[in-house]
Short mmCIF file of C-alpha atoms in Angstrom, two decimals:
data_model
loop_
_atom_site.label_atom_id
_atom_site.label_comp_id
_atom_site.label_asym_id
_atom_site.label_seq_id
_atom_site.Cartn_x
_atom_site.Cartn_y
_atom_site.Cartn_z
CA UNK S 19 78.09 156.82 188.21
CA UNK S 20 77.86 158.98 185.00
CA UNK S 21 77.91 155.86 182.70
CA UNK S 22 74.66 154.36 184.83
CA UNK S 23 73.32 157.90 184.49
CA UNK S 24 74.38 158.01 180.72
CA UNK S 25 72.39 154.62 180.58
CA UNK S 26 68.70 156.33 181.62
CA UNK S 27 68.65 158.65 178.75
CA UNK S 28 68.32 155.48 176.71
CA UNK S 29 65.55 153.48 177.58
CA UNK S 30 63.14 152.55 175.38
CA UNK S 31 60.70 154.58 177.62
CA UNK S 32 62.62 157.90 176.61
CA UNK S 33 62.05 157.73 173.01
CA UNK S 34 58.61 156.24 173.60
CA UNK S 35 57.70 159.67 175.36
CA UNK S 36 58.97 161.62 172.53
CA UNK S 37 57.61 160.16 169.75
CA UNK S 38 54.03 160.46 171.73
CA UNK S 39 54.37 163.86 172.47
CA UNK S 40 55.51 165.24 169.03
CA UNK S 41 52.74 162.95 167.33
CA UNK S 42 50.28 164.74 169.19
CA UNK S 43 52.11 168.15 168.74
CA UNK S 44 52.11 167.21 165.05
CA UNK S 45 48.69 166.39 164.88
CA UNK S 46 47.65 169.67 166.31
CA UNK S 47 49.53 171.64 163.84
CA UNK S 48 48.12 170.33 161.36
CA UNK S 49 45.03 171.10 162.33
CA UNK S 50 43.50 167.24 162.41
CA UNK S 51 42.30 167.03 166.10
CA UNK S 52 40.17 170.35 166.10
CA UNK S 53 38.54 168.67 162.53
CA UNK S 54 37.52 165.70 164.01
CA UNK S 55 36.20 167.00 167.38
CA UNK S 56 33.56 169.38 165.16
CA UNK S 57 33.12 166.96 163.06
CA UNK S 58 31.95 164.38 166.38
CA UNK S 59 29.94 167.32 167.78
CA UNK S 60 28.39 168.67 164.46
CA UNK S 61 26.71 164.42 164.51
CA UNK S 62 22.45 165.46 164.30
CA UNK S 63 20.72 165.85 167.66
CA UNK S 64 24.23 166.20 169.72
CA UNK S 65 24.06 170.20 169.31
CA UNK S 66 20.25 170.75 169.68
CA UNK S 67 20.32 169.78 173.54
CA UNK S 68 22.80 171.06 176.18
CA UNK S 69 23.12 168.41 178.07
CA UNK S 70 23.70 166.31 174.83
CA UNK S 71 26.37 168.38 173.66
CA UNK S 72 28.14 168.66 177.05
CA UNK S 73 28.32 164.71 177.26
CA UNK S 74 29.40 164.50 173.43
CA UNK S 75 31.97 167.31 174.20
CA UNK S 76 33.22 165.06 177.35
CA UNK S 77 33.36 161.94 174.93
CA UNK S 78 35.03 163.47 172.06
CA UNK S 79 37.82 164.79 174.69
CA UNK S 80 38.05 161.13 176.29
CA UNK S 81 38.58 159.74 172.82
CA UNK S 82 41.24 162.04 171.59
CA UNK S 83 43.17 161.97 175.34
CA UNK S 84 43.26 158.08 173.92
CA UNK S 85 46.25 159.20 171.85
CA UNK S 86 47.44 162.36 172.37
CA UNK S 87 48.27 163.43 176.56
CA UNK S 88 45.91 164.81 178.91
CA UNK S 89 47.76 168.00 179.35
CA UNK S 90 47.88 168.41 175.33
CA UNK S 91 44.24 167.40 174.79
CA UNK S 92 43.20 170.22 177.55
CA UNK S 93 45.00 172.76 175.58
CA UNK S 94 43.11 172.05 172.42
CA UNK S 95 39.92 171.15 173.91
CA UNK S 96 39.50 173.71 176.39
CA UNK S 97 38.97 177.26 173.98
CA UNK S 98 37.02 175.27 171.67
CA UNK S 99 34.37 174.49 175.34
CA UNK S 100 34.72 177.70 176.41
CA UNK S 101 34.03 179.40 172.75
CA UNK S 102 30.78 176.78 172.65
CA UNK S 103 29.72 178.02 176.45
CA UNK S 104 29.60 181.76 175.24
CA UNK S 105 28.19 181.37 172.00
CA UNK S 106 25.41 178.99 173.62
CA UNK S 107 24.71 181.56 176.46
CA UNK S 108 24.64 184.31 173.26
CA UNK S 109 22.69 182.40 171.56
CA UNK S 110 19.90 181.48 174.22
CA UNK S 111 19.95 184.93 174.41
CA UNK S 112 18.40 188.34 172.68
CA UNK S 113 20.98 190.68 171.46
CA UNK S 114 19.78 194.15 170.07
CA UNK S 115 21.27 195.01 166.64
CA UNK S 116 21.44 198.58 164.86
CA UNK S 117 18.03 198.10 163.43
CA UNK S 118 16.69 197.41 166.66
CA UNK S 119 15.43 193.79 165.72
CA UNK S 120 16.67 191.13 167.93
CA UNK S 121 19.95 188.58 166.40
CA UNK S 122 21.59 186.07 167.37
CA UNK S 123 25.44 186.06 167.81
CA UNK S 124 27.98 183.59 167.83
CA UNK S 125 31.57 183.34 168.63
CA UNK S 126 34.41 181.94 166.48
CA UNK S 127 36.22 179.27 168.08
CA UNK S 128 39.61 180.58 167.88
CA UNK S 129 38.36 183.82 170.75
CA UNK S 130 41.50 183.24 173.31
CA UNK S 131 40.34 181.99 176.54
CA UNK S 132 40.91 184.71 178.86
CA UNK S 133 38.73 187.50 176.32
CA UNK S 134 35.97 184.66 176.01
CA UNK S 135 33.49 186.56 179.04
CA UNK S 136 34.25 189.69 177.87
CA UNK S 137 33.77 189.18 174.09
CA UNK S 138 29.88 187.41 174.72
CA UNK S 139 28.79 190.34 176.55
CA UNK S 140 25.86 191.74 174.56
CA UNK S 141 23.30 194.80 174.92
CA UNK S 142 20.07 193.28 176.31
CA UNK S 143 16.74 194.80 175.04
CA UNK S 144 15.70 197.55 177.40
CA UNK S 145 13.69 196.15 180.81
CA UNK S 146 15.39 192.47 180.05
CA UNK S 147 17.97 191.47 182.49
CA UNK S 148 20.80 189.95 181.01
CA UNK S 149 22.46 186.63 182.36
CA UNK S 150 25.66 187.27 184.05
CA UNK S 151 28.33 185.53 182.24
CA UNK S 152 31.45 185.31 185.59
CA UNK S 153 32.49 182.43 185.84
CA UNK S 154 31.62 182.39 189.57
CA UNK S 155 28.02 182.82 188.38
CA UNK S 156 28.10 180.47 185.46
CA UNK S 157 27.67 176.39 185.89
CA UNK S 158 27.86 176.08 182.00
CA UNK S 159 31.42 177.75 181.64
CA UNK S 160 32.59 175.54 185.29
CA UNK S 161 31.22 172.20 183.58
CA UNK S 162 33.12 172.93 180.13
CA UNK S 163 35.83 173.23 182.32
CA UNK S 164 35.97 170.57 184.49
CA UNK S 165 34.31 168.39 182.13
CA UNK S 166 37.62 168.70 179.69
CA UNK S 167 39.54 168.00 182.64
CA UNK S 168 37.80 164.99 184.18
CA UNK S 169 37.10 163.90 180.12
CA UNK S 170 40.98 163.81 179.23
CA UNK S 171 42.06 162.23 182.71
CA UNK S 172 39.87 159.43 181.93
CA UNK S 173 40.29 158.77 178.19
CA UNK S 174 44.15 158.81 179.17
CA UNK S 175 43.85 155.45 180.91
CA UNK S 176 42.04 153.66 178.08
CA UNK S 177 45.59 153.08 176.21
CA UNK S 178 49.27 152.62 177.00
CA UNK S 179 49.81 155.44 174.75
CA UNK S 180 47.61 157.72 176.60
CA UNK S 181 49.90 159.46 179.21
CA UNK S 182 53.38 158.69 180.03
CA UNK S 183 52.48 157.41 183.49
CA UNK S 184 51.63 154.33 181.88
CA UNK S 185 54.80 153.70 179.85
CA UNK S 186 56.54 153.75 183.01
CA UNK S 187 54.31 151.41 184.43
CA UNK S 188 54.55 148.88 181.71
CA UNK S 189 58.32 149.31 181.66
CA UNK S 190 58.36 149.22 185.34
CA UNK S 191 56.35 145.75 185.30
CA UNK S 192 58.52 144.65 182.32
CA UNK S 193 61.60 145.18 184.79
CA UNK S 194 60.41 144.21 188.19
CA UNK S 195 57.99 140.89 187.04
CA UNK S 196 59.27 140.24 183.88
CA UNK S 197 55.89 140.31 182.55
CA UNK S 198 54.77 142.14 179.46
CA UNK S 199 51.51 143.71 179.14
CA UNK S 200 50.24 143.81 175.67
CA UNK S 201 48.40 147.11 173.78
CA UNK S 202 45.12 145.28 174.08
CA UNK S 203 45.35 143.62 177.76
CA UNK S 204 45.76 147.23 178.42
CA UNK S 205 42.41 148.36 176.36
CA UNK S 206 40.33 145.54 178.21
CA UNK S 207 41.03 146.73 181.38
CA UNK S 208 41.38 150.64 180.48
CA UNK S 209 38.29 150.73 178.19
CA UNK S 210 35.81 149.99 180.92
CA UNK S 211 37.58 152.00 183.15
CA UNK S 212 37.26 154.81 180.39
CA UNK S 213 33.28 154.94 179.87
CA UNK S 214 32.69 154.26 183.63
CA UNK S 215 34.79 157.09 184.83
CA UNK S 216 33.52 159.76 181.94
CA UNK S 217 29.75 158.39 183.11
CA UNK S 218 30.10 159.04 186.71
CA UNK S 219 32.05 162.51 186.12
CA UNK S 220 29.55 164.09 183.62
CA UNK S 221 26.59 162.77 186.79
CA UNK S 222 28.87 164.12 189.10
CA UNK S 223 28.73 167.57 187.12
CA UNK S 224 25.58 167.78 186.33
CA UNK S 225 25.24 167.50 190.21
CA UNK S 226 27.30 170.59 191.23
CA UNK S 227 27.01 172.42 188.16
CA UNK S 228 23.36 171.53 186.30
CA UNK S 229 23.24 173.63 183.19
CA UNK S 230 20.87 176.77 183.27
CA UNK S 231 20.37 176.56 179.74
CA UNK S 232 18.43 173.30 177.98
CA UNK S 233 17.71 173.67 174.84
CA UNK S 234 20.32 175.52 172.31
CA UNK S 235 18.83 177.22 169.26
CA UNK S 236 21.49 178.29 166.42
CA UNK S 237 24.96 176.39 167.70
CA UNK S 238 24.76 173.34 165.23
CA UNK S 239 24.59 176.35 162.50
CA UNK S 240 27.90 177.72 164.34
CA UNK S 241 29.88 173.77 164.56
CA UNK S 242 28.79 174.00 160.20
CA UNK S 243 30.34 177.05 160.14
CA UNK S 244 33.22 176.00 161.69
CA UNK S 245 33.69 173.31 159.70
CA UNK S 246 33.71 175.59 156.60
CA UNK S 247 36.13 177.36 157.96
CA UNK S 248 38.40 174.65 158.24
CA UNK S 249 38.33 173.63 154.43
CA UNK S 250 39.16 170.48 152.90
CA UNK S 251 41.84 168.57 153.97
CA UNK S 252 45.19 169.66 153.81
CA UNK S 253 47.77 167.09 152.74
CA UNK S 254 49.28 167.50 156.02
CA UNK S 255 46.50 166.77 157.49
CA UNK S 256 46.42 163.50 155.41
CA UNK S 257 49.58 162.23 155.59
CA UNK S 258 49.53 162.70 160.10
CA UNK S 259 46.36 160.49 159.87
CA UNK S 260 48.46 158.19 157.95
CA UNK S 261 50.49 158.57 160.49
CA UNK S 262 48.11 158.05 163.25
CA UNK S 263 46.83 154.69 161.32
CA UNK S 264 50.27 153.47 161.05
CA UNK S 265 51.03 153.83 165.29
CA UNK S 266 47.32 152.43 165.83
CA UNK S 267 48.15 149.08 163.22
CA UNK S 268 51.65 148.44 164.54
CA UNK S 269 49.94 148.57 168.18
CA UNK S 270 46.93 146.24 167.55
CA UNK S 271 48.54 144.34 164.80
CA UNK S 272 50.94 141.72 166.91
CA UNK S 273 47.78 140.56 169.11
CA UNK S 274 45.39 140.42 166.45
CA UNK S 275 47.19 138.46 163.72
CA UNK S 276 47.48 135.26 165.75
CA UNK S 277 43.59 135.17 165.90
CA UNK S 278 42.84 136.46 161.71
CA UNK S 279 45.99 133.83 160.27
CA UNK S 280 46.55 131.23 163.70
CA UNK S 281 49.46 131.00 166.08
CA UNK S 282 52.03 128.74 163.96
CA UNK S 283 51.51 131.03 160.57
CA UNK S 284 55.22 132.17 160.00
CA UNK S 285 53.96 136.11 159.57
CA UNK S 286 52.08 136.38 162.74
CA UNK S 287 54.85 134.60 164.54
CA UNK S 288 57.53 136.62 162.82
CA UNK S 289 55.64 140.06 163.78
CA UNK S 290 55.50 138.67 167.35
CA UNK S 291 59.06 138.57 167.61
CA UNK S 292 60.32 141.90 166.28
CA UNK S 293 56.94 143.95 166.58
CA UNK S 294 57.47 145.24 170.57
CA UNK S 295 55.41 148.22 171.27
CA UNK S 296 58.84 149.71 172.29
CA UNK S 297 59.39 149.36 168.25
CA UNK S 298 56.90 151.62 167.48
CA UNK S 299 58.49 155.16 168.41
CA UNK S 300 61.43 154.96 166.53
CA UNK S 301 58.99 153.88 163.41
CA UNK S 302 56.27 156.81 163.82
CA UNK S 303 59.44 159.18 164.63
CA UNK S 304 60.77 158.53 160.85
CA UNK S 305 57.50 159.13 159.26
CA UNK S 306 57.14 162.05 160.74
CA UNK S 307 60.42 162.97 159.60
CA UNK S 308 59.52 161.98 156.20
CA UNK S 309 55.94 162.56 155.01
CA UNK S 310 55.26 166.10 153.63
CA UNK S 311 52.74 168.53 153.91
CA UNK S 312 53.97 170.76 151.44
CA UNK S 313 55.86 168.99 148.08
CA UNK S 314 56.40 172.64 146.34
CA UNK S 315 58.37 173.99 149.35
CA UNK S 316 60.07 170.73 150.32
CA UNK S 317 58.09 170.95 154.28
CA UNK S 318 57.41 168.16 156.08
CA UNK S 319 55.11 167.19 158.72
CA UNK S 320 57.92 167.78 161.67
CA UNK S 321 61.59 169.17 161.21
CA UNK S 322 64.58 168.74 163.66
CA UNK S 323 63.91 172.48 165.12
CA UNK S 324 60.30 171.88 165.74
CA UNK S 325 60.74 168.57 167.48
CA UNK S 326 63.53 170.56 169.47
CA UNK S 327 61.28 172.71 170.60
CA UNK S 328 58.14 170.70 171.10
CA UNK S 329 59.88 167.93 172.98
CA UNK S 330 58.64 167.77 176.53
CA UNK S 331 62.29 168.05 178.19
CA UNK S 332 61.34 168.43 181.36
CA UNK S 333 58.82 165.52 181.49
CA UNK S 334 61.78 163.32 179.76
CA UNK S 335 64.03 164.25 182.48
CA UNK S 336 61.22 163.24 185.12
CA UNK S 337 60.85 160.01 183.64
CA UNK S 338 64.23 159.33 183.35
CA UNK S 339 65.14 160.99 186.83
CA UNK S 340 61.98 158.91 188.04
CA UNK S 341 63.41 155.61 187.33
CA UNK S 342 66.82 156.32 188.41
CA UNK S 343 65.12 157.52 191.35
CA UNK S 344 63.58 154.08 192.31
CA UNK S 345 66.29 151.71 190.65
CA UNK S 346 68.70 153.77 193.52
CA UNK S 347 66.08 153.18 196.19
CA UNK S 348 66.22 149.62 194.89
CA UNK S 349 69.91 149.52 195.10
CA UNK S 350 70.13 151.00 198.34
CA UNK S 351 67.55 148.26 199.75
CA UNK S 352 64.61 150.93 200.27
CA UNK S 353 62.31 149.46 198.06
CA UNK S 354 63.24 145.93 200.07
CA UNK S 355 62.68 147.24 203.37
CA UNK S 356 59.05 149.08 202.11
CA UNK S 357 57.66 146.18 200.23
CA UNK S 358 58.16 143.82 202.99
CA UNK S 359 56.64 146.10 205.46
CA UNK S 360 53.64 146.04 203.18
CA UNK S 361 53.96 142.26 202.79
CA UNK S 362 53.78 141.94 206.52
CA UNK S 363 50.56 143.91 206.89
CA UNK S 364 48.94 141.15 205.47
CA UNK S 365 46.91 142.42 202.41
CA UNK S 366 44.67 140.48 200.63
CA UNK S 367 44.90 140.13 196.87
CA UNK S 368 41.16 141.95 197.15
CA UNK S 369 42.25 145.31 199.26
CA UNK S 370 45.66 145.80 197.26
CA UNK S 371 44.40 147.17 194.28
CA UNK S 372 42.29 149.56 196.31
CA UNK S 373 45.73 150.41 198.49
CA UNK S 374 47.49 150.94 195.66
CA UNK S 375 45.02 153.37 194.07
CA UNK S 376 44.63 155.26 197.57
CA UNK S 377 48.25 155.59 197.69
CA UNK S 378 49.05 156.68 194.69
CA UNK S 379 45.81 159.19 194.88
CA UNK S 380 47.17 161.10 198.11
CA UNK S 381 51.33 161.01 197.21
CA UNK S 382 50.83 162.78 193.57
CA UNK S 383 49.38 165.80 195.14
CA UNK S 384 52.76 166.28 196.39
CA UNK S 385 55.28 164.72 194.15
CA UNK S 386 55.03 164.24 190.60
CA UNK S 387 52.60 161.60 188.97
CA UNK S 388 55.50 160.06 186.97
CA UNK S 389 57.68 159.22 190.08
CA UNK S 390 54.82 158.34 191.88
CA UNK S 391 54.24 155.65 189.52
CA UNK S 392 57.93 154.79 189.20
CA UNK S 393 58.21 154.33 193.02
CA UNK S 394 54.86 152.69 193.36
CA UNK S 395 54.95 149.77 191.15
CA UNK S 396 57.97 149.09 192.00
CA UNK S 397 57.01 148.44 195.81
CA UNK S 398 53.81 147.17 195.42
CA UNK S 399 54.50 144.67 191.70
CA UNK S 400 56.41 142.24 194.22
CA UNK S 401 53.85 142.26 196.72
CA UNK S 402 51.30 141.16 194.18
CA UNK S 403 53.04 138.72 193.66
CA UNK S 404 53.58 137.69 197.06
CA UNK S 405 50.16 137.35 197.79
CA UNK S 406 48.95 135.82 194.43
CA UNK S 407 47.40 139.14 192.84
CA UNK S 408 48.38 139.33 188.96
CA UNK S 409 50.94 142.03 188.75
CA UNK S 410 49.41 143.52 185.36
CA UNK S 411 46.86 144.51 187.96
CA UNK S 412 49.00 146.94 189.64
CA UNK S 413 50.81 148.21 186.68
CA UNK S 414 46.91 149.51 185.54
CA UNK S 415 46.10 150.74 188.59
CA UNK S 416 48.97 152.83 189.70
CA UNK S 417 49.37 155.21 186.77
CA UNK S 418 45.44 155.66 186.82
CA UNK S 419 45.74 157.08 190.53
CA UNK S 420 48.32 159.04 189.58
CA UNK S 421 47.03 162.08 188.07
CA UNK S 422 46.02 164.61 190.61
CA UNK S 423 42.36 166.44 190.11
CA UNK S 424 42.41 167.97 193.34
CA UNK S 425 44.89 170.65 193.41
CA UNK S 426 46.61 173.19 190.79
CA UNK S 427 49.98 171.98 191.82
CA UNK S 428 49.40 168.18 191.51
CA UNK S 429 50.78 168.09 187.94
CA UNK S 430 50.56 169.43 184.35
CA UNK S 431 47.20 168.29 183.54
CA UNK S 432 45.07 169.53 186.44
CA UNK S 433 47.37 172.96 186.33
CA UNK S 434 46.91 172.88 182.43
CA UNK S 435 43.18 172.86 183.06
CA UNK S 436 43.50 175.55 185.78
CA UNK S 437 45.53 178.06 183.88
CA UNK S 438 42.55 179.11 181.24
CA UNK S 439 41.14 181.02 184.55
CA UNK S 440 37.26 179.31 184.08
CA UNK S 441 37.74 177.40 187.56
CA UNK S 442 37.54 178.66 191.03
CA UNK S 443 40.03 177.01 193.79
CA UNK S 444 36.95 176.00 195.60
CA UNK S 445 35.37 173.99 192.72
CA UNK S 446 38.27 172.27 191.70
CA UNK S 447 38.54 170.89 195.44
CA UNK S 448 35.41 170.09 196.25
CA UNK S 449 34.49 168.65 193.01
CA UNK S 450 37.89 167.09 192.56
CA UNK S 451 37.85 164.96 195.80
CA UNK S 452 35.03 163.35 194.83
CA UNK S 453 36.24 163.03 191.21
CA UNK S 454 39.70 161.64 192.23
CA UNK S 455 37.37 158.78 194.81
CA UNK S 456 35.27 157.82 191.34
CA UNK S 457 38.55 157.35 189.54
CA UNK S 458 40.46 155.22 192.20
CA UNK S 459 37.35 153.34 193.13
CA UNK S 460 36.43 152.46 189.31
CA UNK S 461 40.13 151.40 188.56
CA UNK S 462 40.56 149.47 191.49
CA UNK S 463 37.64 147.25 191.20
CA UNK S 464 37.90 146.73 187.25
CA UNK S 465 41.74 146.04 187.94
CA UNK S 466 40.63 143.42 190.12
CA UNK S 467 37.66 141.94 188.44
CA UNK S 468 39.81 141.71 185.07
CA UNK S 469 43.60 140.39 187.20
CA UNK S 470 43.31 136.71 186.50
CA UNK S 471 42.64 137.25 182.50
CA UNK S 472 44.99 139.92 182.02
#
C-alpha cells in the first residue's frame, strides 16, 4: 500500500545513509581527506621505496574507506595513485631539458586521470629507450589501480559506517533476530578482516603486477610539495574534523563508558539508553548544518542545495526499495519457503558462514550489493539460528561478500574504479576472482572464529 511504502522512506537506515554520504562529500570539499593521505605517505622511508609506498598508499586508502564509502574513497584516491605512478616513472627516469642537462620532472596531483599517460611522456636522451607508459604495458599504473580498489573494498568492512551494505545488515539483524550489534563488536570482527584482506591483496598484486621500478629518487620532495600547496588549515577543514571526532565519540562512546566509569554509574547507563548508533545521523546532519567555514560570508560546511545535490538518491532508493523488496518476499512466505530449504540441507554452524559468503559473492555480480544483502540476511539470520551459529555472524559476513571485484557492472565501487580507464577487462577478471576468493574466505573464517564472543 502507499502508506507501507510511505513507511520505507523513514527508517532509521535512510537517514543513516545520508548523513554518511554527505559527511564524506563534506569532508572532501573541504579538502581534509587529500591532507591527511599526503600527510600518511609523506611519513620518512614510506616514499624512498616503491614497494613501501604502494603498501602505504593501499593502507592509507583502507583507513579512509573506514569512514567515508568505497565508491567515494576511489574517487579521491585514485588521481592522487595515478599522479604518484607517472611522476615515479618520470622521475626514475632522464628527461632532456633546454640546456641539454638531464632533470627530473614531476606531476601535480590534481593532472585529471584520463591526460595522466599523456602528460608524463618526456623526450629521452638520444640512443636511450624510453619506458612505455600504456597502461597495457605498465604493472605500476595496474597496481595503483587495483590496489585503490581492493584497498577501499577492504577498509569498508572494518566499520558499520563503512559502506551502506552494512547498515542494512545491522538493521536487517536488528529486525529479523532482534539482536543489536554494537560499533565495536563490529570493529573486532571487521578489523582483522581489514589488515588480512589488504595483506593478501597487495601479495596478490605484487604477484600479477611486480613493480618495474624499486627504488624512487625525488617523489618524497613531490608529497612536500604537495603539502605546501595545500596550506594551513582552513577553518573548514577544522570544524569537519570536529565533525568527524564528534561521529567517531558518539560511536565508541556507549561501549566504552561502562568499562572507564562501571556498569551501574548513572551517565554510562543513561548514554546506553538514548545513545543508539541510529542517533548519530540526525546529530552529525545538524553540525554540518551549523559549523562554518567561512564567518565573514555567513558559509557553512554544507547548505540545503549542496546536500540536495550530493545525496546519493539512487542508492537511498535501493536501500529502501531493497528492504521493501525482502519484507514483501517475507510477507508473501518466500523468504519461509527459502530458509527452510536451506535448513533442510543440513548445514553445519562451520560451512554457513562460508555459504553465506559464496552466495552472496556470485548473486552481486548480477543484482545489486545492497539487495543482495537485504535478501541474504534475511534468509540465512534464521537459519543461524536454527542451527546454533550466532546471527551477528551472518550480519558480518553478508555485506562483506557483497561487493563485486570481478566485473564493471557488479556495482558502484568496482565500476567507480573502472571508469578512470587504468584497468584492462582482463585484469580486473582474472585478478578479481582471486581477490573476491581472499575476501570471502578471510570473512568467513574470522566470522566464525569470533561468532560465540560477538
Amino acid at each position: 500500500s502507499i502508506q507501507e511504502t510511505a513507511k520505507l522512506f523513514g527508517q532509521t537506515i535512510f537517514f543513516w545513509v545520508m548523513t554518511t554520504s554527505l559527511l564524506a562529500y563534506t569532508i572532501q570539499k573541504q579538502g581534509l581527506a587529500k591532507r591527511y593521505a599526503l600527510f600518511f605517505l609523506s611519513i620518512p622511508g614510506v616514499a624512498s621505496s616503491t614497494y613501501r609506498l604502494l603498501f602505504f598508499y593501499m593502507l592509507v586508502t583502507g583507513f579512509l574507506s573506514w569512514f567515508v564509502s568505497d565508491a567515494s574513497t576511489i574517487a579521491l584516491m585514485m588521481p592522487l595513485g595515478l599522479s604518484l605512478q607517472s611522476c615515479i616513472r618520470t622521475l626514475t627516469r632522464p628527461a632532456v631539458n633546454e640546456a641539454g642537462a638531464d632533470a627530473l620532472v614531476a606531476l601535480p596531483v590534481d593532472v585529471p586521470p584520463q591526460s595522466l599517460v599523456a602528460t608524463a611522456t618526456v623526450a629521452a636522451p638520444s640512443g636511450v629507450q624510453p619506458l612505455a607508459l600504456d597502461k597495457a604495458q605498465s604493472p605500476l599504473a595496474s597496481f595503483f589501480a587495483l590496489g585503490t580498489l581492493y584497498a577501499a573494498v577492504a577498509g569498508g568492512v572494518a566499520t558499520i559506517a563503512g559502506a551502506p551494505h552494512n547498515a542494512v545488515a545491522i538493521a536487517q539483524l536488528e529486525a529479523v533476530a532482534d539482536v543489536t550489534l554494537g560499533w565495536f563488536s563490529w570493529m573486532m570482527v571487521g578489523v582483522p578482516i581489514f589488515f588480512t584482506v589488504l595483506v593478501l591483496s597487495y601479495l596478490l598484486l605484487l604477484l600479477f603486477f611486480k613493480p618495474e621500478i624499486r627504488d624512487i629518487p625525488g617523489v618524497r620532495e613531490f608529497l612536500r610539495e604537495e603539502r605546501k600547496k595545500l596550506g594551513r588549515m582552513t577553518l573548514g577543514e577544522k570544524n569537519v574534523l570536529v565533525v568527524f571526532l564528534v561521529t567517531v565519540s558518539l560511536f565508541t562512546l556507549p561501549p566504552v563508558l561502562p568499562t572507564l566509569l562501571g556498569d551501574q554509574h548513572p551517565f554510562s547507563q543513561w548514554l546506553d539508553n538514548v545513545m543508539s548508533i541510529w542517533l548519530v545521523a540526525p546529530i552529525v546532519l545538524i553540525l554540518l548544518f551549523s559549523l562554518p567555514t567561512d564567518l565573514r560570508k555567513g558559509e557553512l560546511l554544507l547548505n540545503w542545495k549542496e546536500a540536495a545535490a550530493r545525496t546519493p538518491w539512487h542508492i537511498l532508493l535501493m536501500v529502501t526499495s531493497a528492504v521493501g523488496m525482502t519484507d514483501a518476499l517475507a510477507d508473501f512466505g518466500f523468504m519461509d519457503i527459502v530458509t527452510n530449504s536451506i535448513k533442510g540441507a543440513n548445514l553445519s554452524a562451520a560451512a554457513l558462514p562460508f555459504f553465506a559468503g559464496v552466495v552472496t559473492s556470485v548473486s552481486t555480480n548480477f543484482i545489486s550489493g545492497v539487495a543482495a544483502t537485504s535478501v541474504y540476511t534475511s534468509m540465512l539470520i534464521p537459519v543461524a539460528q536454527h542451527i546454533g551459529l550466532n546471527p551477528a555472524s551472518i550480519a558480518i559476513i553478508v555485506p562483506c561478500a557483497a561487493v563485486g571485484l570481478t566485473f564493471p557492472w557488479a556495482g558502484p565501487t568496482v565500476a567507480t574504479a573502472f571508469g578512470f580507464g587504468e584497468i584492462s577487462l582482463r585484469d580486473l577478471i582474472r585478478v578479481g576472482i582471486l581477490a573476491q576468493v581472499i575476501m570471502v574466505t578471510v570473512a568467513a573464517t574470522y566470522c566464525l572464529i569470533f561468532a560465540p564472543i560477538l
